[in-house]
Amino acid sequence: MAAASEEAIKQFSALMELLDEPLKTTFQHVHQGYARGTLVRFLKAREWNVPKAHKMLMDCLNWRIQNGIDSVLAKPIVPSDLYRTIRDTLLVGLTGYSKQGQPVYAFGVGLSTLDKASVHYYVQSHIQMNEYRDRVVLPKASKMFGKQINTCLKVMDMTGLKLSALNQIKMLSTITAIDDLNYPEKTETYFIVNAPYVFSACWKVVKPLLQERTKRKIKVLYGSGRDELLKVMDYEALPNFCKREGSGSSNDSSDGVDCYSYDHPFHQELYNYIKQQALNEDFIGPIKQGSMHVDVPTPDLEEAKIMETIESELHKFSGANGLSHSFNRIKIEGP
């Protein structure tokens, strides 16, 4: 297998040597000086099939060019009150680093309402988080731990997940499609914690549809998952929703600010970085308001089948509980 993998990397590398501008420049933004690691990520995502991995990467590069992704970190969401609102309704934050050096991100899946701004703003914010991770957070982690770090860990809190909140399903599938097709293999493990019955019911039918590679990445933990998570990260890196079980703490930083908050150091650093990048751009006049309009990639067949299965299962679940929620009512229109 090792020899076959090296041959695949060699073939893929030869194909990428043929790139012309502007594809060549945007590829440099993607690999950040580690082209081999990027090729391996795309090969893994396509089961080491070189033609499929090459098509996936070319689609990604063209998507970046068509949507101005290389300059997304110079396009702040303004005014700052709007950005604060997005942080309050799309709950994500950096809580620390694992024992191996991977950044640990917390996601409040169940309590994210995604209902205070347009789809475009949420997509823009998510892409900015991805790009900041790849250009700033991962290089910083590599320097701190003295080795190359290319992946992160994600702790997904399902607290509050319920049928009445399923209007987020389209938005979450949009974000997933962006990540799967343009940022593959950037997450080493997804830890699912505080999972209610509605999640368990869906997971039971979705799990058989996943590729083995994907299944290995997803760990559904008991309760808050604190004991299991402490095997891979120190207590200080635990998200707040994993600390409560034993400590009663609800904060992720020494200054007592929740990791999701706009006021948390991570989000302040991110937002200030974007504003500074905007000032460095060659333009005249104030920073313009308005969101980026990004073309959302079409989910692949596996993901489309998974979303269809989730909807079907939730139809059954809502019917069995005598609830009147209708997917015709709660679906969100696309951008």
Short mmCIF file of C-alpha atoms in Angstrom, two decimals:
data_model
loop_
_atom_site.label_atom_id
_atom_site.label_comp_id
_atom_site.label_asym_id
_atom_site.label_seq_id
_atom_site.Cartn_x
_atom_site.Cartn_y
_atom_site.Cartn_z
CA MET A 1 0.00 0.00 0.00
CA ALA A 2 2.87 2.37 0.83
CA ALA A 3 4.36 1.96 -2.64
CA ALA A 4 0.96 2.48 -4.27
CA SER A 5 0.38 5.60 -2.17
CA GLU A 6 3.75 7.07 -3.15
CA GLU A 7 3.02 6.39 -6.81
CA ALA A 8 -0.37 8.12 -6.50
CA ILE A 9 1.25 11.16 -4.87
CA LYS A 10 3.89 11.24 -7.61
CA GLN A 11 1.25 11.12 -10.37
CA PHE A 12 -0.89 13.76 -8.68
CA SER A 13 2.12 16.02 -8.15
CA ALA A 14 3.05 15.78 -11.82
CA LEU A 15 -0.46 16.88 -12.80
CA MET A 16 -0.30 19.89 -10.46
CA GLU A 17 3.03 20.95 -11.96
CA LEU A 18 1.06 21.77 -15.11
CA LEU A 19 -0.99 24.52 -13.42
CA ASP A 20 -1.03 27.98 -14.98
CA GLU A 21 -2.05 31.25 -13.36
CA PRO A 22 -4.33 32.04 -11.59
CA LEU A 23 -4.76 28.39 -10.53
CA LYS A 24 -1.12 28.18 -9.50
CA THR A 25 -1.42 31.10 -7.07
CA THR A 26 -4.64 29.91 -5.48
CA PHE A 27 -3.10 26.43 -5.05
CA GLN A 28 -0.32 28.11 -3.06
CA HIS A 29 -2.96 29.62 -0.78
CA VAL A 30 -4.41 26.16 -0.28
CA HIS A 31 -1.22 24.27 0.50
CA GLN A 32 0.51 27.03 2.51
CA GLY A 33 3.93 25.63 1.61
CA TYR A 34 2.98 21.99 2.18
CA ALA A 35 1.88 20.81 -1.25
CA ARG A 36 2.47 17.12 -0.54
CA GLY A 37 0.21 17.16 2.52
CA THR A 38 -2.52 18.84 0.50
CA LEU A 39 -2.30 16.23 -2.25
CA VAL A 40 -2.54 13.48 0.36
CA ARG A 41 -5.68 15.08 1.83
CA PHE A 42 -7.45 15.14 -1.52
CA LEU A 43 -6.28 11.62 -2.34
CA LYS A 44 -7.67 10.33 0.96
CA ALA A 45 -10.97 12.06 0.25
CA ARG A 46 -11.22 10.17 -3.04
CA GLU A 47 -9.92 6.80 -1.83
CA TRP A 48 -6.52 7.33 -3.47
CA ASN A 49 -8.00 7.56 -6.97
CA VAL A 50 -5.73 10.04 -8.75
CA PRO A 51 -8.14 11.22 -11.52
CA LYS A 52 -10.95 11.74 -8.98
CA ALA A 53 -8.67 13.52 -6.51
CA HIS A 54 -7.31 15.73 -9.30
CA LYS A 55 -10.83 16.67 -10.41
CA MET A 56 -11.80 17.41 -6.80
CA LEU A 57 -8.80 19.70 -6.29
CA MET A 58 -9.30 21.47 -9.64
CA ASP A 59 -12.97 22.05 -8.77
CA CYS A 60 -11.83 23.46 -5.44
CA LEU A 61 -9.31 25.83 -7.05
CA ASN A 62 -11.84 27.07 -9.59
CA TRP A 63 -14.40 27.58 -6.81
CA ARG A 64 -11.87 29.68 -4.90
CA ILE A 65 -11.10 31.84 -7.93
CA GLN A 66 -14.74 32.33 -8.91
CA ASN A 67 -15.71 33.34 -5.37
CA GLY A 68 -12.67 35.35 -4.32
CA ILE A 69 -11.81 32.99 -1.46
CA ASP A 70 -8.12 33.94 -1.46
CA SER A 71 -9.09 37.44 -0.26
CA VAL A 72 -11.91 36.43 2.10
CA LEU A 73 -9.78 37.30 5.13
CA ALA A 74 -9.72 40.93 3.94
CA LYS A 75 -13.52 41.22 3.94
CA PRO A 76 -14.73 41.89 7.48
CA ILE A 77 -18.37 41.49 8.38
CA VAL A 78 -19.42 45.00 9.39
CA PRO A 79 -20.66 46.61 11.51
CA SER A 80 -19.16 44.74 14.44
CA ASP A 81 -22.61 44.37 16.03
CA LEU A 82 -23.61 42.20 13.07
CA TYR A 83 -20.55 40.03 13.58
CA ARG A 84 -21.42 39.77 17.28
CA THR A 85 -24.91 38.60 16.30
CA ILE A 86 -23.45 35.92 14.03
CA ARG A 87 -21.22 34.70 16.85
CA ASP A 88 -24.28 34.51 19.12
CA THR A 89 -26.20 32.34 16.64
CA LEU A 90 -23.45 30.23 15.02
CA LEU A 91 -21.72 28.83 18.08
CA VAL A 92 -18.11 27.93 17.41
CA GLY A 93 -14.85 28.70 19.17
CA LEU A 94 -11.27 27.61 19.75
CA THR A 95 -10.76 26.21 23.25
CA GLY A 96 -7.11 25.14 23.16
CA TYR A 97 -4.91 22.38 21.79
CA SER A 98 -4.80 18.61 22.13
CA LYS A 99 -1.87 16.78 23.68
CA GLN A 100 -0.63 16.16 20.12
CA GLY A 101 -0.96 19.84 19.21
CA GLN A 102 -4.16 19.88 17.16
CA PRO A 103 -6.39 22.93 17.69
CA VAL A 104 -9.60 22.00 19.53
CA TYR A 105 -12.78 23.63 18.22
CA ALA A 106 -16.09 23.57 20.08
CA PHE A 107 -19.38 23.65 18.16
CA GLY A 108 -22.73 24.30 19.81
CA VAL A 109 -24.73 22.42 17.19
CA GLY A 110 -27.96 22.11 19.14
CA LEU A 111 -28.09 25.71 20.36
CA SER A 112 -27.01 27.44 17.13
CA THR A 113 -30.11 29.16 15.76
CA LEU A 114 -28.62 30.59 12.55
CA ASP A 115 -31.57 32.96 12.32
CA LYS A 116 -30.27 36.52 12.81
CA ALA A 117 -28.50 37.14 9.50
CA SER A 118 -28.67 36.09 5.86
CA VAL A 119 -27.36 32.75 4.66
CA HIS A 120 -24.53 34.62 2.91
CA TYR A 121 -23.17 36.08 6.14
CA TYR A 122 -23.13 32.71 7.90
CA VAL A 123 -21.36 31.10 4.93
CA GLN A 124 -18.84 33.97 4.76
CA SER A 125 -18.12 33.67 8.49
CA HIS A 126 -17.64 29.91 8.25
CA ILE A 127 -15.24 30.20 5.31
CA GLN A 128 -13.28 32.90 7.13
CA MET A 129 -12.97 30.57 10.13
CA ASN A 130 -11.63 27.82 7.83
CA GLU A 131 -9.14 30.10 6.13
CA TYR A 132 -7.93 31.60 9.42
CA ARG A 133 -7.44 28.07 10.76
CA ASP A 134 -5.34 27.09 7.75
CA ARG A 135 -3.33 30.30 7.41
CA VAL A 136 -2.88 31.30 11.06
CA VAL A 137 -4.01 28.75 13.67
CA LEU A 138 -2.38 25.62 12.22
CA PRO A 139 0.95 27.33 11.43
CA LYS A 140 0.93 28.74 14.99
CA ALA A 141 0.25 25.26 16.42
CA SER A 142 3.06 23.80 14.29
CA LYS A 143 5.48 26.38 15.67
CA MET A 144 4.31 25.88 19.27
CA PHE A 145 4.67 22.10 19.17
CA GLY A 146 7.72 21.94 16.92
CA LYS A 147 6.16 19.73 14.25
CA GLN A 148 3.87 20.00 11.27
CA ILE A 149 0.20 20.03 12.33
CA ASN A 150 -2.38 19.90 9.54
CA THR A 151 -5.59 18.85 11.28
CA CYS A 152 -7.84 19.88 14.15
CA LEU A 153 -10.28 18.21 16.53
CA LYS A 154 -13.94 19.18 16.78
CA VAL A 155 -16.16 18.67 19.80
CA MET A 156 -19.82 18.85 18.74
CA ASP A 157 -22.27 19.67 21.53
CA MET A 158 -25.77 18.40 20.74
CA THR A 159 -27.36 20.01 23.80
CA GLY A 160 -30.68 21.57 22.81
CA LEU A 161 -31.03 19.65 19.55
CA LYS A 162 -34.74 19.19 18.90
CA LEU A 163 -37.27 19.07 16.11
CA SER A 164 -38.34 22.66 16.65
CA ALA A 165 -34.82 23.76 15.67
CA LEU A 166 -34.62 21.85 12.39
CA ASN A 167 -34.83 24.96 10.25
CA GLN A 168 -31.01 24.86 10.46
CA ILE A 169 -30.78 21.63 8.47
CA LYS A 170 -30.27 23.34 5.10
CA MET A 171 -27.65 25.71 6.49
CA LEU A 172 -25.72 22.93 8.22
CA SER A 173 -25.77 20.83 5.04
CA THR A 174 -24.47 23.86 3.11
CA ILE A 175 -21.55 24.28 5.51
CA THR A 176 -20.83 20.55 5.38
CA ALA A 177 -20.75 20.58 1.57
CA ILE A 178 -18.28 23.48 1.58
CA ASP A 179 -16.00 21.65 4.01
CA ASP A 180 -16.20 18.23 2.37
CA LEU A 181 -15.46 19.48 -1.14
CA ASN A 182 -13.00 22.30 -0.46
CA TYR A 183 -11.39 21.58 2.92
CA PRO A 184 -11.21 17.77 2.98
CA GLU A 185 -9.46 15.86 5.75
CA LYS A 186 -8.81 18.92 7.91
CA THR A 187 -10.56 17.38 10.93
CA GLU A 188 -8.94 14.32 12.48
CA THR A 189 -11.82 13.44 14.83
CA TYR A 190 -15.35 14.61 15.50
CA PHE A 191 -16.38 14.04 19.12
CA ILE A 192 -20.16 14.03 19.60
CA VAL A 193 -21.27 14.85 23.16
CA ASN A 194 -24.53 15.47 25.03
CA ALA A 195 -26.48 13.67 22.31
CA PRO A 196 -30.28 13.57 22.85
CA TYR A 197 -32.56 10.84 21.55
CA VAL A 198 -33.32 12.66 18.30
CA PHE A 199 -29.61 12.52 17.40
CA SER A 200 -29.29 8.88 18.42
CA ALA A 201 -32.27 7.94 16.23
CA CYS A 202 -30.75 9.65 13.20
CA TRP A 203 -27.24 8.32 13.85
CA LYS A 204 -28.52 4.77 13.89
CA VAL A 205 -29.75 4.99 10.30
CA VAL A 206 -27.03 7.31 8.96
CA LYS A 207 -23.99 5.41 10.23
CA PRO A 208 -24.38 2.46 7.80
CA LEU A 209 -24.33 4.94 4.88
CA LEU A 210 -20.96 6.40 5.77
CA GLN A 211 -17.66 5.31 4.31
CA GLU A 212 -15.42 3.44 6.74
CA ARG A 213 -12.94 6.33 6.64
CA THR A 214 -15.66 8.71 7.82
CA LYS A 215 -16.98 6.35 10.47
CA ARG A 216 -13.56 6.10 12.05
CA LYS A 217 -13.47 9.87 12.49
CA ILE A 218 -16.75 10.15 14.41
CA LYS A 219 -16.78 9.27 18.10
CA VAL A 220 -20.13 9.44 19.90
CA LEU A 221 -19.27 9.81 23.60
CA TYR A 222 -21.34 9.18 26.69
CA GLY A 223 -22.76 12.33 28.29
CA SER A 224 -20.36 15.26 28.22
CA GLY A 225 -17.53 12.96 27.16
CA ARG A 226 -15.18 14.54 29.67
CA ASP A 227 -13.28 11.40 30.68
CA GLU A 228 -12.71 10.28 27.08
CA LEU A 229 -11.69 13.76 25.96
CA LEU A 230 -9.16 14.06 28.78
CA LYS A 231 -7.28 11.19 27.13
CA VAL A 232 -6.50 13.41 24.15
CA MET A 233 -6.47 16.93 25.67
CA ASP A 234 -5.72 18.59 28.98
CA TYR A 235 -8.50 19.96 31.18
CA GLU A 236 -7.74 23.53 30.13
CA ALA A 237 -8.55 22.68 26.51
CA LEU A 238 -11.94 21.11 27.30
CA PRO A 239 -14.93 23.05 25.96
CA ASN A 240 -17.17 24.53 28.64
CA PHE A 241 -19.96 22.02 28.06
CA CYS A 242 -17.58 19.19 28.92
CA LYS A 243 -16.29 20.80 32.12
CA ARG A 244 -19.64 21.33 33.80
CA GLU A 245 -20.15 17.70 34.77
CA GLY A 246 -17.34 17.80 37.29
CA SER A 247 -16.41 21.42 37.89
CA GLY A 248 -19.50 23.48 37.28
CA SER A 249 -17.41 25.77 35.09
CA SER A 250 -19.08 27.34 32.07
CA ASN A 251 -16.09 29.22 30.70
CA ASP A 252 -13.23 28.29 28.42
CA SER A 253 -10.65 30.92 29.18
CA SER A 254 -8.89 32.41 32.16
CA ASP A 255 -10.73 35.71 31.75
CA GLY A 256 -14.10 34.02 32.13
CA VAL A 257 -15.38 34.64 28.59
CA ASP A 258 -17.27 31.85 26.83
CA CYS A 259 -15.41 30.52 23.78
CA TYR A 260 -18.39 31.22 21.51
CA SER A 261 -18.53 34.89 22.43
CA TYR A 262 -17.43 37.74 20.21
CA ASP A 263 -15.49 38.96 23.28
CA HIS A 264 -13.41 35.77 23.57
CA PRO A 265 -9.71 36.37 22.71
CA PHE A 266 -9.87 33.97 19.75
CA HIS A 267 -12.75 35.82 18.08
CA GLN A 268 -11.22 39.20 18.88
CA GLU A 269 -7.94 38.10 17.27
CA LEU A 270 -9.75 36.70 14.24
CA TYR A 271 -11.92 39.78 13.71
CA ASN A 272 -9.02 42.20 14.23
CA TYR A 273 -6.89 40.16 11.81
CA ILE A 274 -9.57 40.44 9.12
CA LYS A 275 -9.97 44.20 9.68
CA GLN A 276 -6.20 44.68 9.44
CA GLN A 277 -6.03 42.65 6.23
CA ALA A 278 -8.77 44.88 4.79
CA LEU A 279 -6.75 47.99 5.67
CA ASN A 280 -3.74 46.49 3.93
CA GLU A 281 -5.68 46.08 0.70
CA ASP A 282 -5.23 48.74 -1.98
CA PHE A 283 -8.53 50.55 -1.96
CA ILE A 284 -9.92 54.01 -1.32
CA GLY A 285 -12.77 54.67 1.07
CA PRO A 286 -14.31 52.97 4.08
CA ILE A 287 -14.82 49.24 4.43
CA LYS A 288 -18.02 48.36 2.60
CA GLN A 289 -20.95 46.68 4.26
CA GLY A 290 -22.59 43.66 2.65
CA SER A 291 -21.96 39.95 2.57
CA MET A 292 -20.02 37.85 0.09
CA HIS A 293 -22.17 35.75 -2.19
CA VAL A 294 -20.41 32.40 -2.43
CA ASP A 295 -21.49 29.63 -4.78
CA VAL A 296 -22.30 26.62 -2.63
CA PRO A 297 -20.90 23.37 -4.06
CA THR A 298 -23.40 20.64 -4.91
CA PRO A 299 -23.16 17.88 -2.30
CA ASP A 300 -21.82 14.57 -3.59
CA LEU A 301 -24.10 11.55 -3.87
CA GLU A 302 -23.12 10.13 -0.48
CA GLU A 303 -23.93 13.36 1.33
CA ALA A 304 -27.17 13.85 -0.58
CA LYS A 305 -28.26 10.33 0.39
CA ILE A 306 -27.41 11.01 4.03
CA MET A 307 -29.45 14.22 4.10
CA GLU A 308 -32.37 12.43 2.47
CA THR A 309 -32.17 9.68 5.09
CA ILE A 310 -32.05 12.19 7.95
CA GLU A 311 -35.14 13.95 6.63
CA SER A 312 -36.96 10.65 6.24
CA GLU A 313 -36.05 9.57 9.76
CA LEU A 314 -37.13 12.89 11.22
CA HIS A 315 -40.46 12.63 9.42
CA LYS A 316 -40.98 9.32 11.22
CA PHE A 317 -39.78 10.72 14.51
CA SER A 318 -42.07 13.77 14.39
CA GLY A 319 -45.03 11.62 13.36
CA ALA A 320 -44.42 9.15 16.15
CA ASN A 321 -44.39 11.98 18.68
CA GLY A 322 -47.49 13.64 17.34
CA LEU A 323 -45.60 16.79 16.38
CA SER A 324 -46.78 19.04 13.59
CA HIS A 325 -43.43 20.29 12.32
CA SER A 326 -43.33 20.10 8.55
CA PHE A 327 -40.19 20.08 6.44
CA ASN A 328 -42.12 22.07 3.86
CA ARG A 329 -42.31 24.83 6.49
CA ILE A 330 -38.88 24.60 8.06
CA LYS A 331 -36.67 24.25 5.01
CA ILE A 332 -34.59 27.31 4.24
CA GLU A 333 -34.38 28.64 0.72
CA GLY A 334 -30.90 28.53 -0.78
CA PRO A 335 -28.81 31.63 -1.38
#
